[in-house]
Short mmCIF file of C-alpha atoms in Angstrom, two decimals:
data_model
loop_
_atom_site.label_atom_id
_atom_site.label_comp_id
_atom_site.label_asym_id
_atom_site.label_seq_id
_atom_site.Cartn_x
_atom_site.Cartn_y
_atom_site.Cartn_z
CA MET A 93 162.54 -32.30 117.18
CA LYS A 94 162.32 -31.45 113.33
CA LYS A 95 165.70 -33.10 112.87
CA PHE A 96 164.37 -36.39 114.33
CA ASN A 97 161.06 -36.06 112.26
CA SER A 98 163.06 -35.88 109.00
CA LEU A 99 165.35 -38.64 110.10
CA PHE A 100 162.32 -40.93 110.72
CA LEU A 101 160.79 -39.94 107.42
CA MET A 102 164.03 -40.86 105.63
CA LEU A 103 164.07 -44.21 107.52
CA VAL A 104 160.58 -44.85 106.37
CA MET A 105 161.43 -44.06 102.78
CA ALA A 106 164.61 -46.21 102.97
CA PHE A 107 162.55 -49.11 104.45
CA SER A 108 160.00 -48.77 101.73
CA SER A 109 162.71 -48.86 99.16
CA VAL A 110 164.06 -52.08 100.57
CA THR A 111 160.67 -53.58 100.74
CA LEU A 112 159.43 -52.59 97.32
CA THR A 113 162.60 -53.30 95.45
CA ALA A 114 163.43 -56.68 97.06
CA CYS A 115 163.72 -59.49 94.54
CA PHE A 116 161.84 -62.55 95.62
CA ASP A 117 162.38 -64.95 92.69
CA ASP A 118 163.91 -68.40 92.90
CA ASP A 119 167.46 -67.04 93.64
CA ASP A 120 168.21 -67.77 97.35
CA ASP A 121 171.07 -65.21 97.31
CA LYS A 122 168.69 -62.36 96.40
CA LYS A 123 166.20 -63.52 98.99
CA ASP A 124 168.89 -63.52 101.59
CA CYS A 125 170.17 -60.04 100.54
CA ALA A 126 166.73 -58.58 100.67
CA GLU A 127 166.18 -60.04 104.11
CA ASP A 128 169.59 -58.80 105.30
CA LEU A 129 168.91 -55.29 103.95
CA ARG A 130 165.54 -55.29 105.69
CA ALA A 131 167.10 -56.54 108.98
CA ALA A 132 169.90 -54.00 108.82
CA LEU A 133 167.45 -51.16 108.26
CA GLU A 134 165.23 -52.38 111.08
CA PHE A 135 168.26 -52.36 113.34
CA ALA A 136 169.12 -48.83 112.22
CA THR A 137 165.50 -47.76 113.01
CA THR A 138 165.95 -49.21 116.54
CA LYS A 139 169.09 -47.27 116.95
CA ALA A 140 167.36 -44.07 115.58
CA GLN A 141 164.63 -44.56 118.14
CA ALA A 142 167.17 -44.87 120.95
CA MET A 143 168.80 -41.77 119.81
CA ALA A 144 165.44 -39.84 119.74
CA THR A 145 164.56 -41.10 123.13
CA ASN A 146 168.05 -40.32 124.63
CA PRO A 147 169.98 -37.93 122.38
CA SER A 148 173.59 -38.31 123.25
CA ARG A 149 176.97 -38.90 121.53
CA ALA A 150 176.86 -42.60 122.37
CA THR A 151 173.45 -43.24 120.93
CA CYS A 152 174.26 -41.08 117.95
CA ASP A 153 177.49 -43.05 117.35
CA ALA A 154 175.61 -46.38 117.66
CA TYR A 155 173.10 -45.07 115.05
CA LYS A 156 175.77 -43.97 112.63
CA LYS A 157 177.60 -47.23 112.91
CA SER A 158 174.21 -49.09 112.17
CA LEU A 159 173.78 -46.92 109.00
CA ASN A 160 177.32 -47.53 107.89
CA ASP A 161 176.71 -51.30 108.33
CA TYR A 162 173.44 -50.96 106.22
CA LYS A 163 175.46 -48.94 103.54
CA LYS A 164 178.18 -51.60 103.39
CA LEU A 165 175.54 -54.26 102.78
CA ALA A 166 173.65 -52.11 100.26
CA GLU A 167 177.09 -51.79 98.35
CA GLU A 168 177.56 -55.51 98.44
CA CYS A 169 174.13 -56.72 97.32
CA GLY A 170 171.72 -53.82 97.06
CA ASN A 171 170.72 -51.68 94.22
CA SER A 172 171.38 -47.93 93.54
CA GLN A 173 168.27 -46.87 95.52
CA HIS A 174 169.54 -48.70 98.52
CA LYS A 175 172.94 -47.05 98.22
CA GLN A 176 171.37 -43.58 97.71
CA SER A 177 169.04 -43.99 100.65
CA ALA A 178 172.11 -45.08 102.88
CA ASP A 179 173.97 -42.05 101.93
CA ALA A 180 171.16 -39.84 102.50
CA LEU A 181 170.41 -41.28 105.96
CA ILE A 182 174.21 -41.08 106.96
CA ASN A 183 174.22 -37.43 105.79
CA GLN A 184 171.07 -36.74 107.91
CA ALA A 185 172.56 -38.48 110.86
CA ASN A 186 175.73 -36.41 110.62
CA VAL A 187 173.59 -33.18 110.68
CA THR A 188 171.53 -34.44 113.61
CA CYS A 189 174.54 -35.55 115.53
CA ASP A 190 176.42 -32.38 115.02
CA GLY A 191 173.71 -30.63 116.98
CA LEU A 192 174.36 -32.81 120.06
#
C-alpha cells in the first residue's frame, strides 16, 4: 500500500504543478495547453485510482499509457516542471507495476 500512497502523493504534486504554473493570460494556446495538461493529469489520476482499487497488469498498463500521454503533452506545450513530474510519475508507476 505504501507504493500506492507515494504514487498518489506524486500525482497530487504534479497536479499542483500544472495548476500553479498554468498561464492564463490572453494567449488562447496557453490556456488550451494548461487545460489539456490538467485534463490529462486528471485522467491519469482516474487510472491510478482504478489500479489502486484493482491492481492488475491491465490497470497498470492503462495507467502507464495515461502517464505517457501526459508526458507527450508536457513535452509539446508544458514547462520543465511538467516534464519532470511526468518522468517521476512514470518511474514510480514502473516500480509499482513491477510488483504486480
